[in-house]
């Protein structure tokens, strides 16, 4: 058993006060530990919410959408793995960074937790200082991930080239590399008509020996994936295709 005496109270500089406080949700059933964590994270500039069992923790996470979650593996009512799974399955909660707390005896579970989508884990007993550092590092990683890269957007279609992600009205599209390049080309110049051969150069590569009909097939699939009524991609008779302007 870890005793409270092992826990350090590190000297930390509070975050700038003009910034919105990062919100942390701690889901952990050891009350003494949550008190120590709560104290330290508050001191480090966090707004802290504590839950002592899994299901309640999950609900709080779904309602509050915290910036980061510390999740104990062994929890009453609903265990940490189940909470993690539910969070990863939820559209609003799937991107919340999760740091899992595990005990030595649970090393196998620890690996499972990791593959299930926890972003990091710390084994008990741990030093609070280390935990604070790991949480900060986790947040930095997520911020880097979420920093707007090269983003192109039109009519609710959005392409993020850095994250290689395409969405329509917030719905993520599963695109092949060819479809991705095709969509990007159309999205860069809405309303402009592209010939099949221009689109082929962009999407498949210049000089590629493919039938022009190949582009029609890609456009057809892309249209289906995009959905929308009328179609986002318009056929320009005798020419090729363009992205609807309005
Ligand atoms: Ca526990």
mmCIF file of C-alpha atoms and ligand atoms in Angstrom:
data_model
loop_
_atom_site.group_PDB
_atom_site.id
_atom_site.type_symbol
_atom_site.label_atom_id
_atom_site.label_comp_id
_atom_site.label_asym_id
_atom_site.label_seq_id
_atom_site.Cartn_x
_atom_site.Cartn_y
_atom_site.Cartn_z
ATOM 1 C CA UNK A 1 0.000 0.000 0.000
ATOM 2 C CA UNK A 2 1.242 3.435 -0.861
ATOM 3 C CA UNK A 3 1.218 5.816 2.021
ATOM 4 C CA UNK A 4 0.469 9.485 1.754
ATOM 5 C CA UNK A 5 3.916 10.237 3.173
ATOM 6 C CA UNK A 6 5.453 9.119 -0.103
ATOM 7 C CA UNK A 7 3.627 11.765 -1.991
ATOM 8 C CA UNK A 8 5.516 14.934 -2.729
ATOM 9 C CA UNK A 9 4.114 18.403 -2.807
ATOM 10 C CA UNK A 10 6.129 19.862 -5.655
ATOM 11 C CA UNK A 11 6.736 23.551 -6.033
ATOM 12 C CA UNK A 12 4.966 24.553 -9.177
ATOM 13 C CA UNK A 13 4.242 27.832 -10.821
ATOM 14 C CA UNK A 14 0.563 28.411 -11.394
ATOM 15 C CA UNK A 15 -0.477 28.905 -15.005
ATOM 16 C CA UNK A 16 -1.127 32.417 -16.247
ATOM 17 C CA UNK A 17 -4.349 33.676 -14.709
ATOM 18 C CA UNK A 18 -5.657 35.318 -17.868
ATOM 19 C CA UNK A 19 -5.931 31.921 -19.522
ATOM 20 C CA UNK A 20 -8.942 29.678 -19.128
ATOM 21 C CA UNK A 21 -8.027 27.039 -16.576
ATOM 22 C CA UNK A 22 -7.528 23.586 -18.026
ATOM 23 C CA UNK A 23 -10.131 21.229 -16.609
ATOM 24 C CA UNK A 24 -9.075 17.872 -15.274
ATOM 25 C CA UNK A 25 -11.363 15.022 -14.265
ATOM 26 C CA UNK A 26 -9.927 12.569 -11.745
ATOM 27 C CA UNK A 27 -11.710 9.221 -11.565
ATOM 28 C CA UNK A 28 -10.181 7.337 -8.666
ATOM 29 C CA UNK A 29 -11.736 5.524 -5.705
ATOM 30 C CA UNK A 30 -8.933 6.031 -3.169
ATOM 31 C CA UNK A 31 -10.209 9.121 -1.426
ATOM 32 C CA UNK A 32 -6.892 9.998 0.217
ATOM 33 C CA UNK A 33 -5.205 9.915 -3.170
ATOM 34 C CA UNK A 34 -7.856 12.071 -4.841
ATOM 35 C CA UNK A 35 -7.405 14.670 -2.106
ATOM 36 C CA UNK A 36 -3.683 14.859 -2.732
ATOM 37 C CA UNK A 37 -4.134 14.956 -6.496
ATOM 38 C CA UNK A 38 -6.884 17.510 -6.255
ATOM 39 C CA UNK A 39 -4.741 19.763 -4.091
ATOM 40 C CA UNK A 40 -1.743 19.526 -6.389
ATOM 41 C CA UNK A 41 -3.582 19.978 -9.662
ATOM 42 C CA UNK A 42 -5.495 22.962 -8.309
ATOM 43 C CA UNK A 43 -2.217 24.457 -7.212
ATOM 44 C CA UNK A 44 -0.893 23.841 -10.708
ATOM 45 C CA UNK A 45 -3.727 25.911 -12.153
ATOM 46 C CA UNK A 46 -6.255 23.227 -13.014
ATOM 47 C CA UNK A 47 -9.956 23.202 -12.395
ATOM 48 C CA UNK A 48 -10.435 19.813 -10.760
ATOM 49 C CA UNK A 49 -13.438 17.492 -10.674
ATOM 50 C CA UNK A 50 -13.227 14.247 -8.701
ATOM 51 C CA UNK A 51 -15.306 11.082 -9.042
ATOM 52 C CA UNK A 52 -14.957 7.994 -6.883
ATOM 53 C CA UNK A 53 -16.570 5.432 -9.140
ATOM 54 C CA UNK A 54 -16.559 4.613 -12.831
ATOM 55 C CA UNK A 55 -20.088 5.212 -14.005
ATOM 56 C CA UNK A 56 -20.332 8.573 -12.291
ATOM 57 C CA UNK A 57 -16.942 9.454 -13.755
ATOM 58 C CA UNK A 58 -18.081 8.539 -17.236
ATOM 59 C CA UNK A 59 -21.190 10.704 -16.879
ATOM 60 C CA UNK A 60 -19.144 13.656 -15.646
ATOM 61 C CA UNK A 61 -16.768 13.232 -18.584
ATOM 62 C CA UNK A 62 -19.679 13.189 -21.033
ATOM 63 C CA UNK A 63 -21.252 16.274 -19.475
ATOM 64 C CA UNK A 64 -18.175 18.369 -18.884
ATOM 65 C CA UNK A 65 -15.823 17.311 -21.709
ATOM 66 C CA UNK A 66 -12.730 17.971 -19.581
ATOM 67 C CA UNK A 67 -9.358 18.776 -21.142
ATOM 68 C CA UNK A 68 -7.751 15.721 -19.610
ATOM 69 C CA UNK A 69 -8.837 12.680 -17.570
ATOM 70 C CA UNK A 70 -6.922 10.739 -14.958
ATOM 71 C CA UNK A 71 -8.559 7.348 -14.823
ATOM 72 C CA UNK A 72 -7.868 4.626 -12.288
ATOM 73 C CA UNK A 73 -7.996 1.096 -13.657
ATOM 74 C CA UNK A 74 -9.635 -0.646 -10.693
ATOM 75 C CA UNK A 75 -12.835 1.192 -9.900
ATOM 76 C CA UNK A 76 -16.145 0.269 -8.312
ATOM 77 C CA UNK A 77 -19.382 0.057 -10.365
ATOM 78 C CA UNK A 78 -17.632 0.386 -13.740
ATOM 79 C CA UNK A 79 -13.934 -0.337 -14.116
ATOM 80 C CA UNK A 80 -11.417 1.918 -15.798
ATOM 81 C CA UNK A 81 -11.189 -0.154 -18.966
ATOM 82 C CA UNK A 82 -14.920 0.024 -19.510
ATOM 83 C CA UNK A 83 -14.914 3.763 -18.840
ATOM 84 C CA UNK A 84 -12.048 4.148 -21.304
ATOM 85 C CA UNK A 85 -13.882 2.103 -23.927
ATOM 86 C CA UNK A 86 -17.058 4.161 -23.507
ATOM 87 C CA UNK A 87 -15.135 7.411 -23.743
ATOM 88 C CA UNK A 88 -13.409 6.293 -26.919
ATOM 89 C CA UNK A 89 -16.711 5.220 -28.427
ATOM 90 C CA UNK A 90 -18.394 8.584 -27.798
ATOM 91 C CA UNK A 91 -18.125 11.182 -30.513
ATOM 92 C CA UNK A 92 -17.670 14.065 -28.085
ATOM 93 C CA UNK A 93 -15.383 12.226 -25.689
ATOM 94 C CA UNK A 94 -13.156 10.210 -28.001
ATOM 95 C CA UNK A 95 -10.399 12.816 -28.272
ATOM 96 C CA UNK A 96 -10.093 13.609 -24.571
ATOM 97 C CA UNK A 97 -6.586 12.601 -23.465
ATOM 98 C CA UNK A 98 -6.669 9.865 -20.829
ATOM 99 C CA UNK A 99 -3.914 9.012 -18.402
ATOM 100 C CA UNK A 100 -4.540 5.711 -16.689
ATOM 101 C CA UNK A 101 -3.476 4.835 -13.167
ATOM 102 C CA UNK A 102 -2.586 1.207 -12.604
ATOM 103 C CA UNK A 103 -1.208 -0.932 -9.798
ATOM 104 C CA UNK A 104 1.842 -3.165 -10.219
ATOM 105 C CA UNK A 105 -0.235 -6.310 -10.002
ATOM 106 C CA UNK A 106 -2.272 -5.145 -12.927
ATOM 107 C CA UNK A 107 0.535 -4.993 -15.444
ATOM 108 C CA UNK A 108 -1.238 -7.087 -18.025
ATOM 109 C CA UNK A 109 -4.321 -4.953 -17.737
ATOM 110 C CA UNK A 110 -2.113 -1.936 -18.085
ATOM 111 C CA UNK A 111 -1.103 -2.984 -21.577
ATOM 112 C CA UNK A 112 -4.717 -3.693 -22.438
ATOM 113 C CA UNK A 113 -5.649 -0.244 -21.200
ATOM 114 C CA UNK A 114 -3.015 1.233 -23.419
ATOM 115 C CA UNK A 115 -4.188 -0.549 -26.534
ATOM 116 C CA UNK A 116 -7.756 0.346 -25.680
ATOM 117 C CA UNK A 117 -6.998 3.974 -26.082
ATOM 118 C CA UNK A 118 -5.487 5.404 -22.905
ATOM 119 C CA UNK A 119 -2.887 7.930 -24.047
ATOM 120 C CA UNK A 120 -0.484 7.256 -21.220
ATOM 121 C CA UNK A 121 -0.358 5.405 -17.938
ATOM 122 C CA UNK A 122 1.376 5.718 -14.596
ATOM 123 C CA UNK A 123 1.908 2.827 -12.214
ATOM 124 C CA UNK A 124 1.156 3.176 -8.500
ATOM 125 C CA UNK A 125 2.797 4.217 -6.300
ATOM 126 C CA UNK A 126 3.909 7.283 -8.168
ATOM 127 C CA UNK A 127 5.260 10.682 -7.367
ATOM 128 C CA UNK A 128 2.771 13.492 -7.824
ATOM 129 C CA UNK A 129 5.502 15.528 -9.456
ATOM 130 C CA UNK A 130 5.946 12.870 -12.131
ATOM 131 C CA UNK A 131 2.200 12.623 -12.644
ATOM 132 C CA UNK A 132 1.917 16.391 -13.109
ATOM 133 C CA UNK A 133 4.721 16.292 -15.648
ATOM 134 C CA UNK A 134 3.137 13.427 -17.522
ATOM 135 C CA UNK A 135 -0.233 15.173 -17.645
ATOM 136 C CA UNK A 136 1.380 18.358 -18.936
ATOM 137 C CA UNK A 137 3.316 16.392 -21.563
ATOM 138 C CA UNK A 138 0.105 14.660 -22.583
ATOM 139 C CA UNK A 139 -1.657 17.999 -22.988
ATOM 140 C CA UNK A 140 1.201 19.376 -25.064
ATOM 141 C CA UNK A 141 0.983 16.369 -27.373
ATOM 142 C CA UNK A 142 -2.734 16.859 -27.785
ATOM 143 C CA UNK A 143 -2.384 20.591 -28.394
ATOM 144 C CA UNK A 144 0.169 19.893 -31.123
ATOM 145 C CA UNK A 145 -2.244 17.394 -32.616
ATOM 146 C CA UNK A 146 -5.132 19.844 -32.502
ATOM 147 C CA UNK A 147 -3.257 22.897 -33.713
ATOM 148 C CA UNK A 148 -4.952 23.956 -36.909
ATOM 149 C CA UNK A 149 -2.697 22.854 -39.701
ATOM 150 C CA UNK A 150 -3.368 23.612 -43.270
ATOM 151 C CA UNK A 151 -7.112 23.555 -43.323
ATOM 152 C CA UNK A 152 -9.308 24.103 -46.352
ATOM 153 C CA UNK A 153 -13.037 24.465 -45.894
ATOM 154 C CA UNK A 154 -16.049 25.038 -48.103
ATOM 155 C CA UNK A 155 -19.761 24.234 -47.687
ATOM 156 C CA UNK A 156 -19.113 22.266 -44.505
ATOM 157 C CA UNK A 157 -16.483 20.098 -46.167
ATOM 158 C CA UNK A 158 -13.216 20.373 -44.345
ATOM 159 C CA UNK A 159 -9.785 19.022 -45.134
ATOM 160 C CA UNK A 160 -6.905 19.106 -42.706
ATOM 161 C CA UNK A 161 -3.759 18.261 -44.622
ATOM 162 C CA UNK A 162 -1.538 18.018 -41.579
ATOM 163 C CA UNK A 163 -3.775 15.542 -39.814
ATOM 164 C CA UNK A 164 -4.782 13.983 -43.112
ATOM 165 C CA UNK A 165 -8.388 14.209 -42.153
ATOM 166 C CA UNK A 166 -11.482 15.058 -44.151
ATOM 167 C CA UNK A 167 -14.879 15.763 -42.659
ATOM 168 C CA UNK A 168 -18.271 16.829 -43.940
ATOM 169 C CA UNK A 169 -20.490 18.609 -41.403
ATOM 170 C CA UNK A 170 -18.205 17.208 -38.721
ATOM 171 C CA UNK A 171 -18.565 13.629 -39.945
ATOM 172 C CA UNK A 172 -15.226 12.033 -40.666
ATOM 173 C CA UNK A 173 -14.775 10.639 -44.169
ATOM 174 C CA UNK A 174 -12.918 7.446 -44.870
ATOM 175 C CA UNK A 175 -11.135 8.379 -48.069
ATOM 176 C CA UNK A 176 -8.543 6.603 -50.140
ATOM 177 C CA UNK A 177 -5.427 8.691 -50.912
ATOM 178 C CA UNK A 178 -6.719 9.226 -54.453
ATOM 179 C CA UNK A 179 -10.107 10.436 -53.226
ATOM 180 C CA UNK A 180 -8.399 12.659 -50.693
ATOM 181 C CA UNK A 181 -6.276 14.363 -53.358
ATOM 182 C CA UNK A 182 -9.260 14.670 -55.637
ATOM 183 C CA UNK A 183 -11.366 16.311 -52.961
ATOM 184 C CA UNK A 184 -8.541 18.627 -51.992
ATOM 185 C CA UNK A 185 -8.121 19.764 -55.593
ATOM 186 C CA UNK A 186 -11.834 20.538 -55.982
ATOM 187 C CA UNK A 187 -12.037 22.160 -52.548
ATOM 188 C CA UNK A 188 -9.187 24.557 -53.252
ATOM 189 C CA UNK A 189 -11.145 26.212 -56.060
ATOM 190 C CA UNK A 190 -14.874 25.852 -55.546
ATOM 191 C CA UNK A 191 -16.852 26.570 -58.694
ATOM 192 C CA UNK A 192 -13.932 25.967 -61.018
ATOM 193 C CA UNK A 193 -14.506 23.257 -63.606
ATOM 194 C CA UNK A 194 -11.701 20.725 -63.920
ATOM 195 C CA UNK A 195 -11.251 18.438 -66.883
ATOM 196 C CA UNK A 196 -10.969 14.728 -66.240
ATOM 197 C CA UNK A 197 -7.384 14.842 -67.366
ATOM 198 C CA UNK A 198 -6.545 17.661 -64.927
ATOM 199 C CA UNK A 199 -8.150 15.748 -62.092
ATOM 200 C CA UNK A 200 -6.278 12.613 -63.074
ATOM 201 C CA UNK A 201 -2.974 14.453 -62.980
ATOM 202 C CA UNK A 202 -3.722 15.660 -59.484
ATOM 203 C CA UNK A 203 -5.248 12.522 -58.080
ATOM 204 C CA UNK A 204 -3.368 9.752 -59.771
ATOM 205 C CA UNK A 205 -0.202 11.448 -60.950
ATOM 206 C CA UNK A 206 0.904 13.129 -64.138
ATOM 207 C CA UNK A 207 1.340 10.853 -67.104
ATOM 208 C CA UNK A 208 -0.427 7.977 -65.426
ATOM 209 C CA UNK A 209 -1.845 5.691 -68.058
ATOM 210 C CA UNK A 210 -5.424 5.313 -66.965
ATOM 211 C CA UNK A 211 -8.711 5.668 -68.707
ATOM 212 C CA UNK A 212 -10.549 8.933 -68.147
ATOM 213 C CA UNK A 213 -13.409 6.827 -66.931
ATOM 214 C CA UNK A 214 -11.309 5.985 -63.874
ATOM 215 C CA UNK A 215 -11.903 9.506 -62.640
ATOM 216 C CA UNK A 216 -15.638 9.022 -63.044
ATOM 217 C CA UNK A 217 -15.442 5.995 -60.787
ATOM 218 C CA UNK A 218 -13.482 7.903 -58.129
ATOM 219 C CA UNK A 219 -15.881 10.833 -58.322
ATOM 220 C CA UNK A 220 -18.825 8.494 -57.955
ATOM 221 C CA UNK A 221 -17.390 6.981 -54.777
ATOM 222 C CA UNK A 222 -16.418 10.377 -53.431
ATOM 223 C CA UNK A 223 -19.945 11.687 -54.046
ATOM 224 C CA UNK A 224 -21.422 8.754 -52.197
ATOM 225 C CA UNK A 225 -19.081 9.289 -49.244
ATOM 226 C CA UNK A 226 -19.790 13.017 -49.124
ATOM 227 C CA UNK A 227 -23.549 12.576 -49.305
ATOM 228 C CA UNK A 228 -25.476 15.837 -49.528
ATOM 229 C CA UNK A 229 -28.438 16.774 -51.654
ATOM 230 C CA UNK A 230 -27.804 18.169 -54.254
ATOM 231 C CA UNK A 231 -24.386 16.585 -54.736
ATOM 232 C CA UNK A 232 -21.400 18.635 -53.620
ATOM 233 C CA UNK A 233 -19.616 17.666 -56.820
ATOM 234 C CA UNK A 234 -21.314 18.806 -60.021
ATOM 235 C CA UNK A 235 -20.855 17.297 -63.443
ATOM 236 C CA UNK A 236 -19.865 19.829 -66.067
ATOM 237 C CA UNK A 237 -21.063 18.410 -69.363
ATOM 238 C CA UNK A 238 -18.334 17.896 -71.924
ATOM 239 C CA UNK A 239 -15.686 19.041 -69.456
ATOM 240 C CA UNK A 240 -15.469 17.249 -66.159
ATOM 241 C CA UNK A 241 -16.353 18.213 -62.598
ATOM 242 C CA UNK A 242 -16.481 21.092 -60.183
ATOM 243 C CA UNK A 243 -17.289 21.614 -56.545
ATOM 244 C CA UNK A 244 -20.622 23.340 -55.971
ATOM 245 C CA UNK A 245 -19.957 26.983 -55.194
ATOM 246 C CA UNK A 246 -23.005 27.726 -53.014
HETATM 247 CA CA1 LIG B 1 -8.725 1.756 -7.489
#
